[in-house]
Short mmCIF file of C-alpha atoms and ligand atoms in Angstrom, two decimals:
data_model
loop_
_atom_site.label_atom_id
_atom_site.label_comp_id
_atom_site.label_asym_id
_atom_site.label_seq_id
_atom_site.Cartn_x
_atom_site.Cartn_y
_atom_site.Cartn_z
CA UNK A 149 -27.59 50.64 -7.15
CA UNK A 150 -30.79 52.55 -5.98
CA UNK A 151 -32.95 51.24 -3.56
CA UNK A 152 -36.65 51.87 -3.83
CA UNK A 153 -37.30 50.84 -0.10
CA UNK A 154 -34.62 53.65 0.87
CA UNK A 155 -37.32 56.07 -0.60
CA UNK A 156 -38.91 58.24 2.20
CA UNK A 157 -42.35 57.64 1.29
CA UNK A 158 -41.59 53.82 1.62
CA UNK A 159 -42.84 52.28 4.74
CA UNK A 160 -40.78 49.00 4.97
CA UNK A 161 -37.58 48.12 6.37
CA UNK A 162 -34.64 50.19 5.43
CA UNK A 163 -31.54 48.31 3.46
CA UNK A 164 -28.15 49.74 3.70
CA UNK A 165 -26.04 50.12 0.66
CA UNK A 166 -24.06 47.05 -0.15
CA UNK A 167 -20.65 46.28 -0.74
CA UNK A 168 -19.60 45.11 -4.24
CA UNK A 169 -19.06 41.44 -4.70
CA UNK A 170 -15.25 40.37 -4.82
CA UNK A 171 -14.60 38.87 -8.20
CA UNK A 172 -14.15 35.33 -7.09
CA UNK A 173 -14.57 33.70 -3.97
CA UNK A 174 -10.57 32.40 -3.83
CA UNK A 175 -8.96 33.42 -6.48
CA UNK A 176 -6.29 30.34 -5.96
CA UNK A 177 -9.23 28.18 -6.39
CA UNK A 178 -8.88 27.71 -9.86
CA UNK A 179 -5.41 26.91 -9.63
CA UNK A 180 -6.18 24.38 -7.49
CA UNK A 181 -9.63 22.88 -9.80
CA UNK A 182 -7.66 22.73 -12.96
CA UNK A 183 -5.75 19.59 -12.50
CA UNK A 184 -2.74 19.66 -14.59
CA UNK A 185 -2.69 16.48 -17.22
CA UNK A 186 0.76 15.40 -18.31
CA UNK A 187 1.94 13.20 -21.10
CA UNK A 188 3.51 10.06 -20.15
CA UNK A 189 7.41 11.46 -20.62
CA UNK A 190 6.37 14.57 -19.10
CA UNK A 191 5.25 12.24 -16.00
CA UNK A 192 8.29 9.97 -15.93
CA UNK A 193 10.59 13.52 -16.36
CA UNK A 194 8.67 14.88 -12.78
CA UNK A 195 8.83 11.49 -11.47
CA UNK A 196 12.63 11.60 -11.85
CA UNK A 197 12.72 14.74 -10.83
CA UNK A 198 11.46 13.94 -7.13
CA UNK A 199 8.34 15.85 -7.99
CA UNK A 200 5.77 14.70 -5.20
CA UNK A 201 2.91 16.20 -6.87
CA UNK A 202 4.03 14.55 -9.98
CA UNK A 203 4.18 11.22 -8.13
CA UNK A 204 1.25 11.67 -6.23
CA UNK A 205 -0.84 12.09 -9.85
CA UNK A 206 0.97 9.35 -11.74
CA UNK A 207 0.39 6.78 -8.66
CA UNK A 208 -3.74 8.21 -8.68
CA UNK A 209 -3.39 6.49 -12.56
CA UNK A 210 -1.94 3.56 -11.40
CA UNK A 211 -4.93 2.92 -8.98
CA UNK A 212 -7.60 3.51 -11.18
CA UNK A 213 -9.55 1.27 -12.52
CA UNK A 214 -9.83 3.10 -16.20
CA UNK A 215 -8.90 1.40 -19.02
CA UNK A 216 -6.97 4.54 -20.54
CA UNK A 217 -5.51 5.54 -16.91
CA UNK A 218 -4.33 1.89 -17.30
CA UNK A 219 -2.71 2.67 -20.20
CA UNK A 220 -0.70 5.44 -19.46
CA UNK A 221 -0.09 4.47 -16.42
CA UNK A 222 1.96 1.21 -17.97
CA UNK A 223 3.40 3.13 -19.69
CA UNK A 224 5.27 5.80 -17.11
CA UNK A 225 5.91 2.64 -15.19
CA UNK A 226 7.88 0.76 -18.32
CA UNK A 227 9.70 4.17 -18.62
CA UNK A 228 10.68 4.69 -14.68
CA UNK A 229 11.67 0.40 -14.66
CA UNK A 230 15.48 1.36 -15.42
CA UNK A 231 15.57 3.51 -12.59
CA UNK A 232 13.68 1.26 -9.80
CA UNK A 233 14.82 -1.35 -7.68
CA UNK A 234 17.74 0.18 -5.34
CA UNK A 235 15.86 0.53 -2.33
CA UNK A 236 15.40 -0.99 0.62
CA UNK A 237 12.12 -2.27 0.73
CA UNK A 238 10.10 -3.35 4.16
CA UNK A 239 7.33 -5.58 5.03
CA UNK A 240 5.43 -4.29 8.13
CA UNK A 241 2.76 -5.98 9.70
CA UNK A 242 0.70 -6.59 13.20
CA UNK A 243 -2.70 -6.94 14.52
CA UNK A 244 -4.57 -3.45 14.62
CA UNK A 245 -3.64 -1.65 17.78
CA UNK A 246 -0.13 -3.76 17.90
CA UNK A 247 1.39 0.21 16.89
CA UNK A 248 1.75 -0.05 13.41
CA UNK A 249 1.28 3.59 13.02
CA UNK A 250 3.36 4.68 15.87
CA UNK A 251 5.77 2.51 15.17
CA UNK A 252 6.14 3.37 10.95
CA UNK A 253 6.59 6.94 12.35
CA UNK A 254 9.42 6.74 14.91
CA UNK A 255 10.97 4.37 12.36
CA UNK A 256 10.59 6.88 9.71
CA UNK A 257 12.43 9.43 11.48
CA UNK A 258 15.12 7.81 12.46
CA UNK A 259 15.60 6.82 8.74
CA UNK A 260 15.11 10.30 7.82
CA UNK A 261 17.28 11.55 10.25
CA UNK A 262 19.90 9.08 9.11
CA UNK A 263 19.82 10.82 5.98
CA UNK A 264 17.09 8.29 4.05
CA UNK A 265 13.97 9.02 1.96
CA UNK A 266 10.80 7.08 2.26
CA UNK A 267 8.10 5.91 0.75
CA UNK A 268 5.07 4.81 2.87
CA UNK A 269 2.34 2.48 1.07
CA UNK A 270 -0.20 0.32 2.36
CA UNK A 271 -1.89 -3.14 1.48
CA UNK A 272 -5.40 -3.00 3.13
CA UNK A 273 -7.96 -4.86 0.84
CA UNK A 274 -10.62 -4.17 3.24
CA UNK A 275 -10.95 -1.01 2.28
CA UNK A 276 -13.11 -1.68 -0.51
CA UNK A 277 -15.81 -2.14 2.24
CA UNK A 278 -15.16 0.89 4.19
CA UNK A 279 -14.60 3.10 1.00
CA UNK A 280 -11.66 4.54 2.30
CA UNK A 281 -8.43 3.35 3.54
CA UNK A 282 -7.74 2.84 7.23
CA UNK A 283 -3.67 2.12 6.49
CA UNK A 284 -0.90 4.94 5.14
CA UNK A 285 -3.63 7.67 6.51
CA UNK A 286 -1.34 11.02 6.90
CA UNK A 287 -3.18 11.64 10.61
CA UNK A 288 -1.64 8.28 12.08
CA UNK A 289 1.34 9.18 11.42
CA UNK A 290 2.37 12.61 12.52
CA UNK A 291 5.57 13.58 12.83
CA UNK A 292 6.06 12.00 9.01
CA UNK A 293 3.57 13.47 7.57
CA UNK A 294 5.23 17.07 7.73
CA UNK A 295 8.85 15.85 6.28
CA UNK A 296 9.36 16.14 3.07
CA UNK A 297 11.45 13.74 2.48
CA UNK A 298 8.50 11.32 3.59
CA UNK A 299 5.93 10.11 0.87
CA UNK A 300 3.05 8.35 2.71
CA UNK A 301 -0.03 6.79 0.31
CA UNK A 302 -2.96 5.27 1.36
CA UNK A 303 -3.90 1.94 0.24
CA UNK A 304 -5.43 1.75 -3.12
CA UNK A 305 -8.98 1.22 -2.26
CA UNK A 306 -10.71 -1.05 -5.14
CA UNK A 307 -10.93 -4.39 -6.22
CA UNK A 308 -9.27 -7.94 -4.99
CA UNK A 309 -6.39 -8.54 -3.26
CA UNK A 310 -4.73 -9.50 -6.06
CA UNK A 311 -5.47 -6.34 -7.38
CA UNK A 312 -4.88 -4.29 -4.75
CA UNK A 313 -1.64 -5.52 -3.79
CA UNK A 314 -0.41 -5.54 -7.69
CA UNK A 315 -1.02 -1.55 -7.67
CA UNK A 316 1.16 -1.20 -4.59
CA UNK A 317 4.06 -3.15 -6.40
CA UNK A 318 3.86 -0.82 -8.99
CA UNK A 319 3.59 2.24 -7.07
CA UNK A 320 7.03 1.16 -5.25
CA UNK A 321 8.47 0.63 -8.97
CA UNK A 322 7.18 4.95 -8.86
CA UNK A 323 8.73 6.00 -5.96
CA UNK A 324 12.08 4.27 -6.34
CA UNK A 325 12.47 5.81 -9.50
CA UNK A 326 11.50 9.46 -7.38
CA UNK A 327 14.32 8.90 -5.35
CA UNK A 328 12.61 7.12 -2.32
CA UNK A 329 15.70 4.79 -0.98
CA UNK A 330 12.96 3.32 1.45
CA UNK A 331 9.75 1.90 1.08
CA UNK A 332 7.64 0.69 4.01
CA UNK A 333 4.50 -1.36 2.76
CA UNK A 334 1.81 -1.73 5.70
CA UNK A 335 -0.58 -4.31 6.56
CA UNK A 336 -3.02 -5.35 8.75
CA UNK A 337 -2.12 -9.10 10.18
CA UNK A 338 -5.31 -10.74 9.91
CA UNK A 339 -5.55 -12.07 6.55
CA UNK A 340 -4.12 -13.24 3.23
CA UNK A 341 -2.59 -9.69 2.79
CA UNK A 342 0.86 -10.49 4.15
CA UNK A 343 1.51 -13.01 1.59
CA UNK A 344 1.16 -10.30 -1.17
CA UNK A 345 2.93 -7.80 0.93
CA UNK A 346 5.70 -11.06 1.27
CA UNK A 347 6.43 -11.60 -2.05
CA UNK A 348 7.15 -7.41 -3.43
CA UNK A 349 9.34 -7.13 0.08
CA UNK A 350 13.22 -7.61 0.85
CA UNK A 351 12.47 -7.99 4.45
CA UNK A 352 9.54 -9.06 6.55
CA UNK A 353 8.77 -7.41 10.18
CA UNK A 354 6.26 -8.64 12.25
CA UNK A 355 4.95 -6.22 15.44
CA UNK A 356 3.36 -8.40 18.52
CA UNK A 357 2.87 -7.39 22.13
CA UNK A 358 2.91 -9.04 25.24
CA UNK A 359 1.00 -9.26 27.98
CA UNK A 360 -2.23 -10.57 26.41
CA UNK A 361 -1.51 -13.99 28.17
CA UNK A 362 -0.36 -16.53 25.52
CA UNK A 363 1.46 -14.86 22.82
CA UNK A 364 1.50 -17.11 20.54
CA UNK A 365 -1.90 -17.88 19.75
CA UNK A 366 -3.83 -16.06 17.27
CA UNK A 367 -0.67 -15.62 15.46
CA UNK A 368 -0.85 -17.80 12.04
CA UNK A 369 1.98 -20.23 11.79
CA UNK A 370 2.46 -19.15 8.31
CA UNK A 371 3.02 -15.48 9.11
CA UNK A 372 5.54 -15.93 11.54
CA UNK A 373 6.94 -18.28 9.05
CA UNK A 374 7.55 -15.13 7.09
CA UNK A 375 9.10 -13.31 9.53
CA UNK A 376 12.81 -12.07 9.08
CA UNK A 377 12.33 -9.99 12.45
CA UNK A 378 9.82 -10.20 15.58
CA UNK A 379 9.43 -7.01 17.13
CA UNK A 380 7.36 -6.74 20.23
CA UNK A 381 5.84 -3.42 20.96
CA UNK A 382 5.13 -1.57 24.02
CA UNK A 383 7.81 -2.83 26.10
CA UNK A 384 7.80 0.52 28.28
CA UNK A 385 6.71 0.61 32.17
CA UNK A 386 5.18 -2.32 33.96
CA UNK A 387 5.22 -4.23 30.38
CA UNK A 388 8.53 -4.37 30.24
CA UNK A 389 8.84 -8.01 31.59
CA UNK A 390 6.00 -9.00 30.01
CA UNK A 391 7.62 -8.02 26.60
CA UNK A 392 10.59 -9.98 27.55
CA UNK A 393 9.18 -13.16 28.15
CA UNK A 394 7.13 -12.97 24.99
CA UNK A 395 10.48 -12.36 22.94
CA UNK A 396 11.57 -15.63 24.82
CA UNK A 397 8.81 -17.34 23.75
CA UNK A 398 9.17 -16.45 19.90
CA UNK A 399 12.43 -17.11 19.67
CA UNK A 400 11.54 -20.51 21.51
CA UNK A 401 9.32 -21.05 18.82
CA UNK A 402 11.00 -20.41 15.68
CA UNK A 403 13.47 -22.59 16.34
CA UNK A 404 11.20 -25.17 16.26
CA UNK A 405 10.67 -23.70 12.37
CA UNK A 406 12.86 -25.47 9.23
CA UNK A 407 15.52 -22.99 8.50
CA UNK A 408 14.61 -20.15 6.33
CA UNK A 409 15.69 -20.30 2.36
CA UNK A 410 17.72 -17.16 2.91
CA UNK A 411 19.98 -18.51 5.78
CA UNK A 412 19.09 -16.03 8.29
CA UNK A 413 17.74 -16.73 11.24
CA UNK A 414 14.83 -14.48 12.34
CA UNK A 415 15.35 -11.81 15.07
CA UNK A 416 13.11 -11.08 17.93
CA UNK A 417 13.14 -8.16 19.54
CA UNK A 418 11.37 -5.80 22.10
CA UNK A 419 11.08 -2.06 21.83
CA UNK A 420 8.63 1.25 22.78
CA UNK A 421 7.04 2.95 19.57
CA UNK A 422 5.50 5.30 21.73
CA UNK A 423 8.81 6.10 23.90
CA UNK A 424 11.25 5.91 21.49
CA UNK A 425 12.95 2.67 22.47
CA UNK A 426 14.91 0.09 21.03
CA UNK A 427 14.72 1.70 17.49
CA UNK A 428 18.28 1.84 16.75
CA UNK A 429 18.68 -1.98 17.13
CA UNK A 430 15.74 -3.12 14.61
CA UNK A 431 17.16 -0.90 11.94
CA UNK A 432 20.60 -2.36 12.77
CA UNK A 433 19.06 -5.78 12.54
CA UNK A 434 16.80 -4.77 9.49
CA UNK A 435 21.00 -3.39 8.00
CA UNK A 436 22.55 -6.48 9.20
CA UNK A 437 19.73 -8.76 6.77
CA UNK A 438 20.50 -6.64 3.86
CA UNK A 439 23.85 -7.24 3.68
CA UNK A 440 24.08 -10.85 4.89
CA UNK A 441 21.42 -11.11 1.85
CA UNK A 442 23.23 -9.76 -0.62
CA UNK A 443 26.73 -11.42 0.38
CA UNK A 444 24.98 -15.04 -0.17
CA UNK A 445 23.14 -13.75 -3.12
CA UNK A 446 19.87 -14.17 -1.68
CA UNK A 447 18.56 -10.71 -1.89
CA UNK A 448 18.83 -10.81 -6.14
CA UNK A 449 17.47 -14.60 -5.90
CA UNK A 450 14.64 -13.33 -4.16
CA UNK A 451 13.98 -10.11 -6.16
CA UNK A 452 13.82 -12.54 -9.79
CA UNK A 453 11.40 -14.47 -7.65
CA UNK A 454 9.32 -12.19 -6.59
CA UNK A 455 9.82 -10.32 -10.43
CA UNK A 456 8.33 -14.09 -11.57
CA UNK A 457 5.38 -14.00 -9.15
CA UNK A 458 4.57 -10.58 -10.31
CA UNK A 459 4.54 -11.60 -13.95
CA UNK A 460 2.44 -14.52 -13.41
CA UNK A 461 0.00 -12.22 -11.54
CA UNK A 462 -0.07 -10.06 -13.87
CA UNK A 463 -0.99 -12.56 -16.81
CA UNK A 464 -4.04 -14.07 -14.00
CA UNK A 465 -5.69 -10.65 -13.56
CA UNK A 466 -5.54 -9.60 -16.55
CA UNK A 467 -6.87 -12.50 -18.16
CA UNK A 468 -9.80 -12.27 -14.99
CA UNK A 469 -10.58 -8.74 -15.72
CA UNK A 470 -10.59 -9.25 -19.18
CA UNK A 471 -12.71 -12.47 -19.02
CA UNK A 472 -15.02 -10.69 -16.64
CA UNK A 473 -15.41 -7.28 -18.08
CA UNK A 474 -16.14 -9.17 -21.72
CA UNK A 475 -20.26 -7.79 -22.69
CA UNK A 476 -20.74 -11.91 -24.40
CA UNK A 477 -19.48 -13.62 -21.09
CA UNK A 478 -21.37 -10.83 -18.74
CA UNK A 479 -24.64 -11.37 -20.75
CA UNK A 480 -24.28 -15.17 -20.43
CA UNK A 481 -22.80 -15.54 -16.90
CA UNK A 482 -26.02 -14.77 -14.65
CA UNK A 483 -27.84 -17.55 -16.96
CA UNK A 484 -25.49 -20.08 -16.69
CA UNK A 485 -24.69 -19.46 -12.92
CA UNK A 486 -28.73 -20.22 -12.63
CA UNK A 487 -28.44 -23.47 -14.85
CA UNK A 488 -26.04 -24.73 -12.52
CA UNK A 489 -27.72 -24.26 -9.52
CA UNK A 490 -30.55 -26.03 -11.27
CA UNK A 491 -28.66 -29.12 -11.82
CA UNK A 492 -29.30 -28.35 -15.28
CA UNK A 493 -25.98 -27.79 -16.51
CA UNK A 494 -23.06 -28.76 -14.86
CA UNK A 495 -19.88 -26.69 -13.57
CA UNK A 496 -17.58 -27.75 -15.76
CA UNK A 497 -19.15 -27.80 -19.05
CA UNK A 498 -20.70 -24.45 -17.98
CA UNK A 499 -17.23 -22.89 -17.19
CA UNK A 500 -16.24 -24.16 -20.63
CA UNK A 501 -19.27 -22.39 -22.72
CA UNK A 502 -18.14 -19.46 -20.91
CA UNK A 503 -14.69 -19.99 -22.09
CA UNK A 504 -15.50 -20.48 -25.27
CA UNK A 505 -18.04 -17.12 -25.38
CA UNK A 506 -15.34 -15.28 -24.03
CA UNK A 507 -12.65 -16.60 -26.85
CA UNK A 508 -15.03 -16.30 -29.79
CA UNK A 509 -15.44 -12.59 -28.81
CA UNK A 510 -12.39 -11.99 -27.72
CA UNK A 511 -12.12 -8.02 -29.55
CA UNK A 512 -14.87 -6.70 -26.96
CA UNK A 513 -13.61 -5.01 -23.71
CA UNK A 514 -15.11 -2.50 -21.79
CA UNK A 515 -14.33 -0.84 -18.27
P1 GDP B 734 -2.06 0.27 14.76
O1 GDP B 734 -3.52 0.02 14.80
O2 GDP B 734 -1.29 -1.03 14.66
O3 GDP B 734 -1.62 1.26 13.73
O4 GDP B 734 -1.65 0.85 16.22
P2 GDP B 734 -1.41 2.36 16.72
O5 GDP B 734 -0.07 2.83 16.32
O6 GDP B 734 -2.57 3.17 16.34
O7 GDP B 734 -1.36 2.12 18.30
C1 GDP B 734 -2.45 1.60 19.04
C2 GDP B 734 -2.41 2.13 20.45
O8 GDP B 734 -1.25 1.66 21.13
C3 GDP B 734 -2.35 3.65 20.52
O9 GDP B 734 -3.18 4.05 21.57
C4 GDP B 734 -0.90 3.94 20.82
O10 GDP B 734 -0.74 5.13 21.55
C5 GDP B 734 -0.50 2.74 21.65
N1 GDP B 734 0.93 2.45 21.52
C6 GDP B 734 1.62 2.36 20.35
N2 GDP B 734 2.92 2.10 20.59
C7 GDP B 734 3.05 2.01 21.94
C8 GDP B 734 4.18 1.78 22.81
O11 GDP B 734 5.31 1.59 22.41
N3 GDP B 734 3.91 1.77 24.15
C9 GDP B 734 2.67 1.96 24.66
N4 GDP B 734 2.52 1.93 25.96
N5 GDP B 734 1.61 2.22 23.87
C10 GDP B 734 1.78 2.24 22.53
#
């Protein structure tokens, strides 16, 4: 192209000759833009496959909230059913900054190097709040998080609890059927999320530390309840003694517990996430439960269980979600929430017009 300004009698600033734009910034970009979308077989054949980006997609569908993601999503997990269930699935929870994350990732290598696969999934149903999970984020755990054989997911981020922890169970059903012969399922243990993580789990592990004076408080009777293992962290250097003590002290204290339904008695041990100590004997303990479980029958017992709890909270959120997302009961509801703060109406026979909205327009339903 000719520049005027490059024109002797011009007076201005010169401007060199150019170079000719490159025909797209990356070419790979597009690659990377156009998401591939699959049909439902053509998901379950990846799935089944091992295909991680495969996985990865189908378990984005199973977290969102879209009525037709929902859909499709049901229906990969229906297909990969027959093909879930043989793994060993683990409960892991502990205050933040009891080494969760450092702990899931020495664990996970010794599984890997042991010649497992696993699955890494989160229950954190505070991250609604933060927009963003805090649990199963690929930095915290390092070494994992290159192996291929390692499949580490976030939590899903919206809605309740309920919610949240019903789109983790089905995510496990997704990996199992990928191959994953492991699944860890994190939690923070602070809350009602251990309960949910309790009842989709074969076996429940609870991190503590020492040294923070008296180890038992703060802990909630009904989480060590749980507990099919006590491991105490961080017993490395001058904590060492500290650690031991505390493992005293639990095991002092669950005795004072009713036996558990499964016949095993819990485990406490100490180890060193961060110094690679003591790993070896919690997965030998967390081997030992498996097949003490499934010798008494206790492991399929509590798999049907947990299978019943699942159905049950199925039916509940579904019927909430449906009930909530309903266009009569959402045009009524802010009314009749007033009326009852009036005293005009009164809680029940409000929650019963609502009921009754809801089930004469039962055919409307939107996301
Ligand atoms: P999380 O919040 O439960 O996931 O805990 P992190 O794994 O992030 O660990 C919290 C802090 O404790 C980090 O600074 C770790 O380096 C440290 N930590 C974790 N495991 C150990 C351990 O075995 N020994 C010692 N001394 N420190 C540890």
């Amino acid at each position: 192209m000719e520049h005027p300004e490059n024109d002797d009698l011009y007076k201005g600033l010169k401007v060199n000759k150019g170079i000719a734009d490159v025909p797209t910034v990356n070419p790979y970009m597009k690659k990377r833009v156009q998401r591939k979308s699959y049909t439902p077989a053509e998901y379950v054949e990846g799935i089944l496959k091992g295909n991680i980006t495969v996985l990865s997609q189908a378990v984005t569908l199973v977290e969102s909230a879209k009525h037709e993601h929902q859909q499709v999503a049901q229906e990969i997990i229906e297909k990969c059913l027959p093909y879930a269930g043989k793994s060993m699935r683990i409960g892991i929870t502990g205050v933040p900054g009891a080494g969760k994350s450092t702990s899931i990732d020495v664990f996970g290598m010794h599984l890997l190097e042991k010649g497992h696969k696993l699955a890494v999934l989160a229950i954190d149903p505070s991250s609604e709040r933060s927009k963003g999970s805090i649990l199963g984020d690929k930095t915290r755990m390092e070494a994992l998080s290159r192996e291929k054989n390692a499949f580490i997911r976030p939590s899903p981020s919206a809605g309740s609890l309920g919610g949240v922890a019903r789109k983790t169970r089905e995510t496990i059903v997704l990996c199992e059927a990928a191959g994953f012969d492991t699944v860890f399922v994190e939690t923070v243990g602070v809350g009602q999320s251990e309960t949910a993580v309790h009842s989709m789990v074969d076996f429940f592990l609870l991190i503590q530390l020492a040294g923070t004076g008296d180890e038992l408080q703060g802990i909630k009777r009904g989480i060590m309840e749980m507990a099919d293992g006590i491991i105490i962290n961080k017993a490395d250097g001058d904590n060492i003694d500290k650690a031991k003590l505390a493992a005293t002290q639990f095991r002092n204290a669950l005795h004072l517990f009713p036996p558990s339904e499964s016949g095993w008695f819990p485990k406490v041990l100490t180890y060193s996430g961060y110094y690679n100590l003591g790993i070896k004997e919690i997965w030998d303990m967390v081997e030992e439960y498996m097949q003490f479980t499934k010798q008494n029958g206790y492991f399929d017992y509590k798999r049907n269980e947990q299978a019943k709890y699942w159905m049950y909270e199925s039916i509940n959120d579904t019927l909430r979600d449906k009930f909530y997302n309903n266009p009569a009961v959402a045009a009524h509801l802010a009314t009749a929430e007033q009326q009852v703060l009036r005293n005009e109406l009164s809680s029940f026979v409000a929650a019963k017009q609502m009921i009754d909205l809801f089930l004469a327009n039962l055919g409307a339903y939107h996301d």
